[in-house]
Amino acid sequence: MNLAQPILIVEDHDFQRRILARLLDALGARQVLEAENGRAALALLDAGHAPGLVICDLDMPEMDGMAFIRHLGERLPDVPVIIASALDPALLGSVAKMADAYGVRLLGVLEKPVTRVHLAQLIAAGDGERPRRVMSPMPSFTLEEIEAGIRNHEFVPFFQPKLDMKNGALAGAEALARWRHPAQGIVAPYGFILTLEQAGRIDALTFLMLEQAAHAARRLREAGLDITVSVNLSTTSLADVTLADRVTQIVTACGVEPKHMVLEITETAAMTALAPALENLTRLRMKGFGLSIDDYGTGFASLAQLARVPFTELKIDQGFVTGCSENPNAHVIVEASLALARGLKLRTVAEGIETQADWDALRALACDLAQGYFIARPMDEAAFVAFARGQPK
Ligand code: C2E
Ligand code: CA
Ligand code: CA
């Protein structure tokens, strides 16, 4: 337990603060700093105090816990925080997400009245040094480097399985771009997608991915796997009315029928009223491609906007799926999304299933397909074939 560094208590209630200070003393804390609200706590930081841990109430006058966490994230993002609060669990969930978004490491929540055992457990949780999450990964590659990689065909699809939740059978795979960088190893999409999109140069990657995914789809079908392969389309690509025909050409040239491929488009893209986007999507559907609404729940698409495009599938964003068994608000959103999808006669996919509990919750809600680390991470084609052999037919 790291009690050698000062511990800062931010709590407006004198009695509660006293109790916490006494508990910390009893646990062997070297120094306990006390502040009665966020502003007073900031003043302590300004005066040069450097706590190794902050225990913070949420509801306080002058500067509440949320504002203090934001300031802490700006000044001392490496200092872990324990929230001590009597608020209801749904609200605590939002606070945890907020803290994460501000780059603050939340060790956990202490419910009041605070007990010594629980406090000790949370402080101990802070001992395991966790690599800090990279908040805004530096796009360490230039556009020129990325485009050279595309020309050299260094980009390959990895495949993440989608399982039928009724019987666990393999139903499909999502192709996710990976850069086999000659020096850096496997590079994930955040290292290159945004750079390409912002430069208006994503199409070359899209077509390369599409072609390789279609080739893989043909090989997988030849190996006896009756599954669909999904590919991600960028919103920016939809503005060009020739997209649908080029996509169709690439896929059919690989010997694959469009009905065995699904194109995933983010919910935000589905909202664009852009005539060319609608023309492309309608044409792709007419050719037989499946069309999936990706990241559903992160945009604000209206029912009318969703109904306008002939979608075949709805993927609920992992932000709601992961942990939905424990988070009542997320659970409600997932349930409502599934009802909406059913009403629109769309196949439903839950993405981001990380635990048995998430799987059970989604299955109980009769979601059609599941995708997530609980089943498998994205993998190269050979590993995917091996995975497929191990699944029930
Ligand atoms: P996405 O389309 O939402 O893809 C799902 C992402 O969630 C993948 O990240 C996948 O590895 C990750 N994921 C799957 N299951 C879980 C889980 O249980 N827990 C967690 N925490 N994550 C899970 P990845 O491969 O890093 O891709 C990130 C994004 O990059 C994709 O998000 C997609 O928007 C974009 N992307 C990937 N490949 C392509 C591509 O070929 N073209 C375009 N335009 N975008 C792509
Ligand atoms: Ca996707
Ligand atoms: Ca997604």
mmCIF file with all atom_site columns, C-alpha atoms and ligand atoms in Angstrom, residues 174-176 230-233 264-266 292 294-295 315 351 371, ligand 2:
data_model
loop_
_atom_site.group_PDB
_atom_site.id
_atom_site.type_symbol
_atom_site.label_atom_id
_atom_site.label_alt_id
_atom_site.label_comp_id
_atom_site.label_asym_id
_atom_site.label_entity_id
_atom_site.label_seq_id
_atom_site.pdbx_PDB_ins_code
_atom_site.Cartn_x
_atom_site.Cartn_y
_atom_site.Cartn_z
_atom_site.occupancy
_atom_site.B_iso_or_equiv
_atom_site.pdbx_formal_charge
_atom_site.auth_seq_id
_atom_site.auth_comp_id
_atom_site.auth_asym_id
_atom_site.auth_atom_id
_atom_site.pdbx_PDB_model_num
ATOM   1  C  CA . GLU A 1 174 ? -15.377 -8.126 -39.472 1.00 0.00 ? 174 GLU A CA 1
ATOM   2  C  CA . ALA A 1 175 ? -12.276 -7.214 -41.440 1.00 0.00 ? 175 ALA A CA 1
ATOM   3  C  CA . LEU A 1 176 ? -10.222 -4.654 -39.514 1.00 0.00 ? 176 LEU A CA 1
ATOM   4  C  CA . SER A 1 230 ? -17.850 -7.138 -43.155 1.00 0.00 ? 230 SER A CA 1
ATOM   5  C  CA . VAL A 1 231 ? -15.708 -4.219 -44.292 1.00 0.00 ? 231 VAL A CA 1
ATOM   6  C  CA . ASN A 1 232 ? -15.729 -0.665 -42.915 1.00 0.00 ? 232 ASN A CA 1
ATOM   7  C  CA . LEU A 1 233 ? -16.520 2.206  -45.261 1.00 0.00 ? 233 LEU A CA 1
ATOM   8  C  CA . GLU A 1 264 ? -20.347 -1.062 -42.214 1.00 0.00 ? 264 GLU A CA 1
ATOM   9  C  CA . ILE A 1 265 ? -21.147 2.632  -42.132 1.00 0.00 ? 265 ILE A CA 1
ATOM   10 C  CA . THR A 1 266 ? -21.111 4.636  -38.916 1.00 0.00 ? 266 THR A CA 1
ATOM   11 C  CA . SER A 1 292 ? -24.712 -2.198 -41.407 1.00 0.00 ? 292 SER A CA 1
ATOM   12 C  CA . ASP A 1 294 ? -21.958 0.862  -37.126 1.00 0.00 ? 294 ASP A CA 1
ATOM   13 C  CA . ASP A 1 295 ? -21.437 2.408  -33.681 1.00 0.00 ? 295 ASP A CA 1
ATOM   14 C  CA . LYS A 1 315 ? -24.424 -2.769 -34.568 1.00 0.00 ? 315 LYS A CA 1
ATOM   15 C  CA . GLU A 1 351 ? -20.004 -5.290 -30.417 1.00 0.00 ? 351 GLU A CA 1
ATOM   16 C  CA . GLN A 1 371 ? -18.656 -9.710 -31.401 1.00 0.00 ? 371 GLN A CA 1
HETATM 17 CA CA . CA  B 2 .   ? -17.007 -1.586 -37.812 1.00 0.00 ? 2   CA  B CA 1
#
